[in-house]
Amino acid sequence: MNPAASVFGSVHLGYIVIETNRFADWRRFGTDAIGMHRDDLDAGLMRFRLDDQECRFLLRRGPAEDVVATGWHIDDHATFEQIEARVRAHGVPVVEGTKEEAELRGVERLLRFPGPKGITQEIYTTPVLTPEPLRMLASGFVTGDSGMGHVAITSTKPAQLRGYFNTVFDARLTDYIDETISGVKLKIRFLRVNERHHSIAIAAVRGLPIDPIRTRVQHLNIQTATLDDVAQSYQRVHELGFDMALSVGQHTNDKELSYYARTPSGFEWEVGWNPIVIDETTWEPSTHQGISIWGHTRVGETIVDKLDHFRLGARSLARPERTVPALSGAGIPDD
Ligand SMILES: [Fe+2]
């Protein structure tokens, strides 16, 4: 096994672990609003399914109100061992998941190691499939070779994050978006690890080392099977009284049609449909101006929210962002 051989294409976002004490709200949000299949394991553990994998979201009780881990499905044992060898070769501790931890996530062969912003990175091989039929309001979700969606992270150290995902997963830059939100200029880098346009987005305030977002992830994304699923879940989010962050719109770069709801934990949840798939033989990175062709209007943001962003941004100056320098190399500056 050559540790330098690329693992690109063999890595897929597989599950997400969320720590929250707001179980009742999350139950309604995930099941009744977004329309996923829910399994209650016990008073402190709940899972959502999108497909025949036993677990796509694992919610456990705790105070973080945040994503605490992302799980990556690795296609085969050789690639799994190759990634493990890379992480170990950089002197970063790799911990084997216990049998119970693997069962909760519905996977075999579980490993974890530290990730950017304190989001633990987990890798696994074979997911456990369940014959139990899906009981959910959505007609279906797109997962498969593309993985289950994406995570978007705000960072004061975007070059280090690119370095990290390049070192560990051979992530490739798909494109950039320059955007101004609430008067703050952002540059967003979109990274892919397979045919999905991006599995990771990294947003940074231009020219200033501030992070305006409290949570480790700014938003998560899942992809619905049909346009009706977007429209109907949007309606349910609204009717059930959950906050909408961005109304329905279409992105400039991956052309995904989506909206963003606010989760009970505070970070946002994007429900999208029909993003483009990357053709590796022809793709060239470019920079788009603005995140949306149309729509994605910010809903109900008040002056208090704006002040909140500045307060959090100022606080982030005094609280350095957690990185994993050993896996970030010299960092990858923007092209
Ligand atoms: Fe997104």
mmCIF file with all atom_site columns, N, CA, C and O in Angstrom, residues 23 26-28 30-32 35-40 46-49 134-136:
data_model
loop_
_atom_site.group_PDB
_atom_site.id
_atom_site.type_symbol
_atom_site.label_atom_id
_atom_site.label_alt_id
_atom_site.label_comp_id
_atom_site.label_asym_id
_atom_site.label_entity_id
_atom_site.label_seq_id
_atom_site.pdbx_PDB_ins_code
_atom_site.Cartn_x
_atom_site.Cartn_y
_atom_site.Cartn_z
_atom_site.occupancy
_atom_site.B_iso_or_equiv
_atom_site.pdbx_formal_charge
_atom_site.auth_seq_id
_atom_site.auth_comp_id
_atom_site.auth_asym_id
_atom_site.auth_atom_id
_atom_site.pdbx_PDB_model_num
ATOM 1  N N  . PHE A 1 23  ? -33.768 17.541 22.920 1.00 0.00 ? 23  PHE A N  1
ATOM 2  C CA . PHE A 1 23  ? -34.254 16.352 22.217 1.00 0.00 ? 23  PHE A CA 1
ATOM 3  C C  . PHE A 1 23  ? -35.675 16.512 21.689 1.00 0.00 ? 23  PHE A C  1
ATOM 4  O O  . PHE A 1 23  ? -35.980 16.071 20.586 1.00 0.00 ? 23  PHE A O  1
ATOM 5  N N  . TRP A 1 26  ? -35.558 18.688 18.613 1.00 0.00 ? 26  TRP A N  1
ATOM 6  C CA . TRP A 1 26  ? -34.884 18.000 17.513 1.00 0.00 ? 26  TRP A CA 1
ATOM 7  C C  . TRP A 1 26  ? -35.767 16.893 16.915 1.00 0.00 ? 26  TRP A C  1
ATOM 8  O O  . TRP A 1 26  ? -35.747 16.633 15.712 1.00 0.00 ? 26  TRP A O  1
ATOM 9  N N  . ARG A 1 27  ? -36.534 16.239 17.790 1.00 0.00 ? 27  ARG A N  1
ATOM 10 C CA . ARG A 1 27  ? -37.430 15.180 17.321 1.00 0.00 ? 27  ARG A CA 1
ATOM 11 C C  . ARG A 1 27  ? -38.427 15.760 16.319 1.00 0.00 ? 27  ARG A C  1
ATOM 12 O O  . ARG A 1 27  ? -38.631 15.222 15.234 1.00 0.00 ? 27  ARG A O  1
ATOM 13 N N  . ARG A 1 28  ? -39.017 16.896 16.704 1.00 0.00 ? 28  ARG A N  1
ATOM 14 C CA . ARG A 1 28  ? -39.992 17.556 15.815 1.00 0.00 ? 28  ARG A CA 1
ATOM 15 C C  . ARG A 1 28  ? -39.300 18.083 14.557 1.00 0.00 ? 28  ARG A C  1
ATOM 16 O O  . ARG A 1 28  ? -39.816 17.974 13.449 1.00 0.00 ? 28  ARG A O  1
ATOM 17 N N  . GLY A 1 30  ? -36.415 17.160 13.067 1.00 0.00 ? 30  GLY A N  1
ATOM 18 C CA . GLY A 1 30  ? -35.910 16.139 12.142 1.00 0.00 ? 30  GLY A CA 1
ATOM 19 C C  . GLY A 1 30  ? -37.015 15.323 11.498 1.00 0.00 ? 30  GLY A C  1
ATOM 20 O O  . GLY A 1 30  ? -36.964 15.016 10.298 1.00 0.00 ? 30  GLY A O  1
ATOM 21 N N  . THR A 1 31  ? -38.020 14.951 12.317 1.00 0.00 ? 31  THR A N  1
ATOM 22 C CA . THR A 1 31  ? -39.067 14.049 11.842 1.00 0.00 ? 31  THR A CA 1
ATOM 23 C C  . THR A 1 31  ? -40.191 14.793 11.131 1.00 0.00 ? 31  THR A C  1
ATOM 24 O O  . THR A 1 31  ? -40.543 14.475 10.000 1.00 0.00 ? 31  THR A O  1
ATOM 25 N N  . ASP A 1 32  ? -40.760 15.776 11.840 1.00 0.00 ? 32  ASP A N  1
ATOM 26 C CA . ASP A 1 32  ? -41.993 16.416 11.358 1.00 0.00 ? 32  ASP A CA 1
ATOM 27 C C  . ASP A 1 32  ? -41.720 17.566 10.389 1.00 0.00 ? 32  ASP A C  1
ATOM 28 O O  . ASP A 1 32  ? -42.551 17.873 9.534  1.00 0.00 ? 32  ASP A O  1
ATOM 29 N N  . GLY A 1 35  ? -38.441 15.853 7.733  1.00 0.00 ? 35  GLY A N  1
ATOM 30 C CA . GLY A 1 35  ? -39.084 14.666 7.137  1.00 0.00 ? 35  GLY A CA 1
ATOM 31 C C  . GLY A 1 35  ? -38.207 13.441 7.056  1.00 0.00 ? 35  GLY A C  1
ATOM 32 O O  . GLY A 1 35  ? -38.351 12.616 6.150  1.00 0.00 ? 35  GLY A O  1
ATOM 33 N N  . MET A 1 36  ? -37.277 13.284 8.026  1.00 0.00 ? 36  MET A N  1
ATOM 34 C CA . MET A 1 36  ? -36.404 12.100 8.038  1.00 0.00 ? 36  MET A CA 1
ATOM 35 C C  . MET A 1 36  ? -37.026 10.986 8.893  1.00 0.00 ? 36  MET A C  1
ATOM 36 O O  . MET A 1 36  ? -37.939 11.205 9.681  1.00 0.00 ? 36  MET A O  1
ATOM 37 N N  . HIS A 1 37  ? -36.483 9.796  8.737  1.00 0.00 ? 37  HIS A N  1
ATOM 38 C CA . HIS A 1 37  ? -36.873 8.642  9.558  1.00 0.00 ? 37  HIS A CA 1
ATOM 39 C C  . HIS A 1 37  ? -36.164 8.752  10.911 1.00 0.00 ? 37  HIS A C  1
ATOM 40 O O  . HIS A 1 37  ? -34.965 8.984  10.961 1.00 0.00 ? 37  HIS A O  1
ATOM 41 N N  . ARG A 1 38  ? -36.904 8.553  12.008 1.00 0.00 ? 38  ARG A N  1
ATOM 42 C CA . ARG A 1 38  ? -36.297 8.666  13.343 1.00 0.00 ? 38  ARG A CA 1
ATOM 43 C C  . ARG A 1 38  ? -36.362 7.343  14.081 1.00 0.00 ? 38  ARG A C  1
ATOM 44 O O  . ARG A 1 38  ? -37.367 6.627  14.017 1.00 0.00 ? 38  ARG A O  1
ATOM 45 N N  . ASP A 1 39  ? -35.282 7.033  14.782 1.00 0.00 ? 39  ASP A N  1
ATOM 46 C CA . ASP A 1 39  ? -35.271 5.912  15.718 1.00 0.00 ? 39  ASP A CA 1
ATOM 47 C C  . ASP A 1 39  ? -34.822 6.432  17.074 1.00 0.00 ? 39  ASP A C  1
ATOM 48 O O  . ASP A 1 39  ? -33.743 7.018  17.195 1.00 0.00 ? 39  ASP A O  1
ATOM 49 N N  . ASP A 1 40  ? -35.660 6.250  18.087 1.00 0.00 ? 40  ASP A N  1
ATOM 50 C CA . ASP A 1 40  ? -35.276 6.617  19.461 1.00 0.00 ? 40  ASP A CA 1
ATOM 51 C C  . ASP A 1 40  ? -34.622 5.400  20.093 1.00 0.00 ? 40  ASP A C  1
ATOM 52 O O  . ASP A 1 40  ? -35.251 4.349  20.212 1.00 0.00 ? 40  ASP A O  1
ATOM 53 N N  . MET A 1 46  ? -30.703 9.383  19.923 1.00 0.00 ? 46  MET A N  1
ATOM 54 C CA . MET A 1 46  ? -31.705 9.373  18.857 1.00 0.00 ? 46  MET A CA 1
ATOM 55 C C  . MET A 1 46  ? -30.959 9.351  17.526 1.00 0.00 ? 46  MET A C  1
ATOM 56 O O  . MET A 1 46  ? -29.873 9.916  17.419 1.00 0.00 ? 46  MET A O  1
ATOM 57 N N  . ARG A 1 47  ? -31.543 8.660  16.549 1.00 0.00 ? 47  ARG A N  1
ATOM 58 C CA . ARG A 1 47  ? -30.889 8.628  15.232 1.00 0.00 ? 47  ARG A CA 1
ATOM 59 C C  . ARG A 1 47  ? -31.888 9.008  14.148 1.00 0.00 ? 47  ARG A C  1
ATOM 60 O O  . ARG A 1 47  ? -33.081 8.753  14.269 1.00 0.00 ? 47  ARG A O  1
ATOM 61 N N  . PHE A 1 48  ? -31.351 9.605  13.083 1.00 0.00 ? 48  PHE A N  1
ATOM 62 C CA . PHE A 1 48  ? -32.149 9.838  11.882 1.00 0.00 ? 48  PHE A CA 1
ATOM 63 C C  . PHE A 1 48  ? -31.541 9.046  10.735 1.00 0.00 ? 48  PHE A C  1
ATOM 64 O O  . PHE A 1 48  ? -30.317 8.961  10.606 1.00 0.00 ? 48  PHE A O  1
ATOM 65 N N  . ARG A 1 49  ? -32.424 8.485  9.922  1.00 0.00 ? 49  ARG A N  1
ATOM 66 C CA . ARG A 1 49  ? -31.999 7.795  8.697  1.00 0.00 ? 49  ARG A CA 1
ATOM 67 C C  . ARG A 1 49  ? -32.453 8.589  7.474  1.00 0.00 ? 49  ARG A C  1
ATOM 68 O O  . ARG A 1 49  ? -33.490 9.259  7.505  1.00 0.00 ? 49  ARG A O  1
ATOM 69 N N  . LEU A 1 134 ? -38.277 2.634  5.555  1.00 0.00 ? 134 LEU A N  1
ATOM 70 C CA . LEU A 1 134 ? -38.210 4.030  5.971  1.00 0.00 ? 134 LEU A CA 1
ATOM 71 C C  . LEU A 1 134 ? -39.614 4.540  6.251  1.00 0.00 ? 134 LEU A C  1
ATOM 72 O O  . LEU A 1 134 ? -40.516 4.380  5.432  1.00 0.00 ? 134 LEU A O  1
ATOM 73 N N  . ARG A 1 135 ? -39.790 5.126  7.428  1.00 0.00 ? 135 ARG A N  1
ATOM 74 C CA . ARG A 1 135 ? -41.047 5.805  7.757  1.00 0.00 ? 135 ARG A CA 1
ATOM 75 C C  . ARG A 1 135 ? -40.731 7.286  7.832  1.00 0.00 ? 135 ARG A C  1
ATOM 76 O O  . ARG A 1 135 ? -40.219 7.763  8.834  1.00 0.00 ? 135 ARG A O  1
ATOM 77 N N  . MET A 1 136 ? -40.935 7.999  6.740  1.00 0.00 ? 136 MET A N  1
ATOM 78 C CA . MET A 1 136 ? -40.585 9.415  6.726  1.00 0.00 ? 136 MET A CA 1
ATOM 79 C C  . MET A 1 136 ? -41.436 10.185 5.739  1.00 0.00 ? 136 MET A C  1
ATOM 80 O O  . MET A 1 136 ? -42.005 9.617  4.812  1.00 0.00 ? 136 MET A O  1
#
